[in-house]
Coordinates of C-alpha atoms in Angstrom, one line a residue:
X10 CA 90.6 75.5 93.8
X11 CA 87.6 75.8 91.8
X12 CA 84.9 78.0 91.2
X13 CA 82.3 77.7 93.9
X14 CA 85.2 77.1 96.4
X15 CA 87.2 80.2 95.8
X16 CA 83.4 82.2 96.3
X17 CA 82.6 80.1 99.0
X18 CA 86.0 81.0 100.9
X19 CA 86.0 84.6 99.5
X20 CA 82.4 85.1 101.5
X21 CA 83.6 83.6 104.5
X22 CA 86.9 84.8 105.2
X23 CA 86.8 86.6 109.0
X24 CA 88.4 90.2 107.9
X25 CA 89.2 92.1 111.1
X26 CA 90.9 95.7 111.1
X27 CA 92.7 96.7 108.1
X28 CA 94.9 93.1 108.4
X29 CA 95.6 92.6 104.4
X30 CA 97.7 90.1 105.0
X31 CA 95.1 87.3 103.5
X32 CA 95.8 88.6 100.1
X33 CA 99.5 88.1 100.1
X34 CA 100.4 86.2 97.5
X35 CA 96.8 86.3 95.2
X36 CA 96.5 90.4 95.0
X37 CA 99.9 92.6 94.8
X38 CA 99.5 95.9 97.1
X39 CA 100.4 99.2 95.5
X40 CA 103.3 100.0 98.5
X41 CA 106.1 100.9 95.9
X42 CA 105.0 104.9 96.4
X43 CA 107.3 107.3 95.2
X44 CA 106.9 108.6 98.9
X45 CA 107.0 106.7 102.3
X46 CA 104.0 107.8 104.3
X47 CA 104.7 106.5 107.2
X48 CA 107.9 108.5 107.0
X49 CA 106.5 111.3 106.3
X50 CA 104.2 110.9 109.8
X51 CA 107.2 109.8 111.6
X52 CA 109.6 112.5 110.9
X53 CA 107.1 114.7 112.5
X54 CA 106.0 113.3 115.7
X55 CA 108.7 114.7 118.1
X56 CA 107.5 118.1 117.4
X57 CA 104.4 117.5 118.0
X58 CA 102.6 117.5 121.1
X59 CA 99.1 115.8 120.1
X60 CA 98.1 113.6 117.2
X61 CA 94.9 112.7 115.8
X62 CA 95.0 109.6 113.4
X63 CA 91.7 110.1 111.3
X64 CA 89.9 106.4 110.5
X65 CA 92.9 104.3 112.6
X66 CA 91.0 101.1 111.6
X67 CA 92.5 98.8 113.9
X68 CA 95.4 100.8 114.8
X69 CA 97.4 98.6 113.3
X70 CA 100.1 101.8 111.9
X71 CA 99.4 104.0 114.8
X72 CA 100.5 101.6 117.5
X73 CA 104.0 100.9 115.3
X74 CA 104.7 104.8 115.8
X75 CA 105.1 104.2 119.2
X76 CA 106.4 106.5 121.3
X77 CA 103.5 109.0 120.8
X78 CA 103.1 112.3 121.6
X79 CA 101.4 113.0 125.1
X80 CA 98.1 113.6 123.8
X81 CA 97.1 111.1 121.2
X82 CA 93.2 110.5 119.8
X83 CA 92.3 108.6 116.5
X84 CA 88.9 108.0 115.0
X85 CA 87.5 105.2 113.6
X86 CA 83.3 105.2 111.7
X87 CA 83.2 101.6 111.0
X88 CA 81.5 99.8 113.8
X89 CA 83.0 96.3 113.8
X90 CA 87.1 98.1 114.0
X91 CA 85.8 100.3 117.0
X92 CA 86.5 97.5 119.9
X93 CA 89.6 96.2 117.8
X94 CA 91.2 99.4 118.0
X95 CA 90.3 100.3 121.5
X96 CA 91.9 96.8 122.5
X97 CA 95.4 97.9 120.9
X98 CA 95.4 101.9 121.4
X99 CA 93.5 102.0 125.2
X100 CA 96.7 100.6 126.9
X101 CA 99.1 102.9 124.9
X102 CA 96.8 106.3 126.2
X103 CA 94.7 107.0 123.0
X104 CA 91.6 107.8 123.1
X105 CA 89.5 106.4 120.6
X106 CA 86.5 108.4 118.9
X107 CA 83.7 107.2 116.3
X108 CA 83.5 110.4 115.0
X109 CA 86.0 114.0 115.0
X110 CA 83.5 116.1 115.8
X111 CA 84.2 114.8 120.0
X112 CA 87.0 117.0 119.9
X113 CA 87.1 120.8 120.6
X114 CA 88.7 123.4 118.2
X115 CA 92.2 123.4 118.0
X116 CA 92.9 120.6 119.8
X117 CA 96.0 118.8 117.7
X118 CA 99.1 120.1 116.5
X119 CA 99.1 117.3 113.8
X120 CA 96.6 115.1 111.9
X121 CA 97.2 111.9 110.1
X122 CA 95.1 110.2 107.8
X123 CA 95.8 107.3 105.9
X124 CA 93.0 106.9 103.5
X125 CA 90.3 108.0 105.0
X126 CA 87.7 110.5 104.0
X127 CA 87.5 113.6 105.2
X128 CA 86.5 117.5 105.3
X129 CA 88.5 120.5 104.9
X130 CA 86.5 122.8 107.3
X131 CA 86.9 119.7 109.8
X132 CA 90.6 119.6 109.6
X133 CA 91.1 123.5 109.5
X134 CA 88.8 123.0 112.8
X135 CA 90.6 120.6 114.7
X136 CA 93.8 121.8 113.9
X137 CA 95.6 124.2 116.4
X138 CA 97.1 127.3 114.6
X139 CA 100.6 125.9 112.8
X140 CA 99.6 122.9 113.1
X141 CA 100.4 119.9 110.3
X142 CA 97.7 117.5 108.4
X143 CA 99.5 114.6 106.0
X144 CA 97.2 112.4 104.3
X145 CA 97.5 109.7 101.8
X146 CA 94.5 109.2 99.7
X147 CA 92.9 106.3 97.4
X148 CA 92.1 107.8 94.1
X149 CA 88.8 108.2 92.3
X150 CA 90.3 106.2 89.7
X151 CA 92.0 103.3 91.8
X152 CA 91.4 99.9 90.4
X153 CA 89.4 100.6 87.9
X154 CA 89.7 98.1 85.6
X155 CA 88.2 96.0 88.3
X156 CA 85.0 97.9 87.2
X157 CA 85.4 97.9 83.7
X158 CA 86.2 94.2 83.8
X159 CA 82.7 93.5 85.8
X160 CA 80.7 95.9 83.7
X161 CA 80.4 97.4 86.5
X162 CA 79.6 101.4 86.9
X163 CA 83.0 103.4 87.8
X164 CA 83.6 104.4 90.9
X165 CA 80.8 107.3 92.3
X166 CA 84.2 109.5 93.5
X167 CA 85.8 109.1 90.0
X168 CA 87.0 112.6 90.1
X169 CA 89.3 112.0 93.3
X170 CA 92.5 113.3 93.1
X171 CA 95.5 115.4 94.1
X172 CA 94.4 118.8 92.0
X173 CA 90.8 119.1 93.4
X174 CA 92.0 117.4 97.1
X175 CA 94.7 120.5 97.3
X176 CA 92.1 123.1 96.0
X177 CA 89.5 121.7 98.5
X178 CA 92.1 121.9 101.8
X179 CA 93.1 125.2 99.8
X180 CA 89.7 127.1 99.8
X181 CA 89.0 125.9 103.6
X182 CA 92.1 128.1 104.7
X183 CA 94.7 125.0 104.6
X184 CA 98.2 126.4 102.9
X185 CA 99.0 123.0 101.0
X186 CA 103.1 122.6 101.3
X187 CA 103.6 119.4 99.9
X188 CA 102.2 116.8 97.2
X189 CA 102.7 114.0 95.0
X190 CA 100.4 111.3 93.0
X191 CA 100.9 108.3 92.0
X192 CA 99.9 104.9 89.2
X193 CA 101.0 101.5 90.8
X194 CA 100.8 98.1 89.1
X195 CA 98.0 95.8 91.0
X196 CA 97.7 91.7 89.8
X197 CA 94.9 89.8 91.2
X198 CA 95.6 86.7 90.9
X199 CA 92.0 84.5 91.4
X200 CA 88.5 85.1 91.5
X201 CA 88.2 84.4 95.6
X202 CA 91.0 87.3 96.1
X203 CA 88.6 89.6 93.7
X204 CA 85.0 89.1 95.5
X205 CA 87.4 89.3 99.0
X206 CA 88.2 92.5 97.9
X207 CA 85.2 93.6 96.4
X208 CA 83.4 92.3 99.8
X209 CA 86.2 94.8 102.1
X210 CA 86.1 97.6 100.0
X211 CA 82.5 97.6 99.4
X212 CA 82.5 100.8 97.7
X213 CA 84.8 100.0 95.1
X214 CA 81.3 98.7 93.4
X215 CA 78.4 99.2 95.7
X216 CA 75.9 96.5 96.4
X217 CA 77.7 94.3 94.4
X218 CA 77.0 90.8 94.9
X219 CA 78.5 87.5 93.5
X220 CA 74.6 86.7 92.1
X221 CA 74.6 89.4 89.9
X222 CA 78.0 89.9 88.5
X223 CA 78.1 85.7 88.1
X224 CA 78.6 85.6 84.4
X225 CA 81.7 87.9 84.4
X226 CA 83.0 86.2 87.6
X227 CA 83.4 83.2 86.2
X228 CA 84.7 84.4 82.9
X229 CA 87.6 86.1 84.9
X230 CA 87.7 82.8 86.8
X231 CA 88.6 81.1 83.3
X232 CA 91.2 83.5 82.3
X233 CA 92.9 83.9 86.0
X234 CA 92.9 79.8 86.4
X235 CA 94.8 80.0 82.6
X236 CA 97.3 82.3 84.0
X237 CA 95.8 85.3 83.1
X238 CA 95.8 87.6 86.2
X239 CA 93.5 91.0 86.6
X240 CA 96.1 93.7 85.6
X241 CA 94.6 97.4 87.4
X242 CA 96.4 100.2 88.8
X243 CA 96.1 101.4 91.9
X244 CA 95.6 105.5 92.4
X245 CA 97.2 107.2 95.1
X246 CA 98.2 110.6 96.3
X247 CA 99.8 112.4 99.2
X248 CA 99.7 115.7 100.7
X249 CA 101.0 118.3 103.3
X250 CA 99.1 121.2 104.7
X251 CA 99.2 123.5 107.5
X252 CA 97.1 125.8 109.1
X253 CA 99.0 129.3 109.2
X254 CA 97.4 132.1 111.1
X255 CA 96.4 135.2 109.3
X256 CA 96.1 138.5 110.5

């Protein structure tokens, strides 16, 4: 395709949930982690007697861990996933939340969060004493060379990573058990898969717009279209935490 049509397609591509699925086979995902997060939810669920997935999107993962525990909430802040999620958790017994702060102290013995944003204080709220949080985390310096190859400012959370993450859940009263970060290989393949991307994950560059980055976008085009994909790595990290009573 050319150009105008890859834009064309890029702006009107319906993008429901956290589907990714339209980018197989023009954008590579970073899901070679040297850890399995999923895994590392699902080895924990049959001790645990309620379960808070933090931003669920669609619920796409947290329906797949069916059987869930008895009490099961999620929470998901962006509007247009709030009736998609309902749809697919309601009928399984989870109650879905805009926003965490619905739920009184203590009130789940393990939180899951698969890059989502977050606060310490919140999780060392809604956690009940001995309770578990795992998250897996974008970076502050995920993809970008997709910035760099726009001209485009770096990412406003540049300094997003495992070290300050830990210290953060650390210095909230979190005893951090587990971690591990990771540099994966990303290709983008053509220019509509970019600006798709770039139009999901709008704060990857914020208020970017196809008018203003034209001159670079179809520079790339040029280079992608003469088999010269976007090379960028993706930035990710993992952690474990619990909340440990003190005396």
């Amino acid at each position: 395709m050319g150009y105008e049509e890859l834009i064309r397609e890029a702006l009107t591509t319906p993008f429901q949930g956290w589907d990714w699925a339209v980018f197989r086979g023009r954008m590579t995902t970073a899901d070679d982690l040297p850890w399995d997060y999923e895994e590392l939810v699902r080895e924990r669920l049959p001790k645990a007697a309620s379960l808070l997935d933090l931003g669920t999107g669609g619920g796409e993962l947290l329906s797949s861990l069916a059987p869930l525990p008895p009490r099961t909430a999620a929470t998901e802040g962006y509007a247009p996933n709030v009736p998609i999620a309902r749809r697919r958790l309601e009928p399984l017994g989870v109650e879905v939340a805009e926003v965490s702060s619905a739920f009184p102290d203590g009130s789940f013995e393990l939180i899951v969060n698969r890059h989502e944003a977050y606060e310490p204080r919140e999780i060392r709220r809604l956690l009940a004493p001995g309770g578990t949080y795992v998250t897996q985390q974008v970076g502050g310096r995920d993809l970008e060379e997709i910035n760099q190859a726009l001209d485009a400012p770096p990412h406003e959370d540049h300094g997003w990573d495992l070290a300050t993450a830990s210290a953060a859940l650390t210095e909230a009263g979190l005893d951090v058990t587990w971690r591990r970060e990771s540099s994966r290989p990303v290709t983008i393949n053509d220019v509509g898969a970019l600006v798709l991307y770039l139009r999901v994950v709008s704060w990857q560059i914020p208020g970017f717009t196809v008018e203003e980055y034209e001159d670079r976008l179809r520079a790339l085009h040029a280079e992608m279209a003469g088999g010269r994909p976007l090379r960028a790595n993706a930035h990710r990290f993992a952690l474990i935490a619990r909340h440990v009573a003190r005396a």
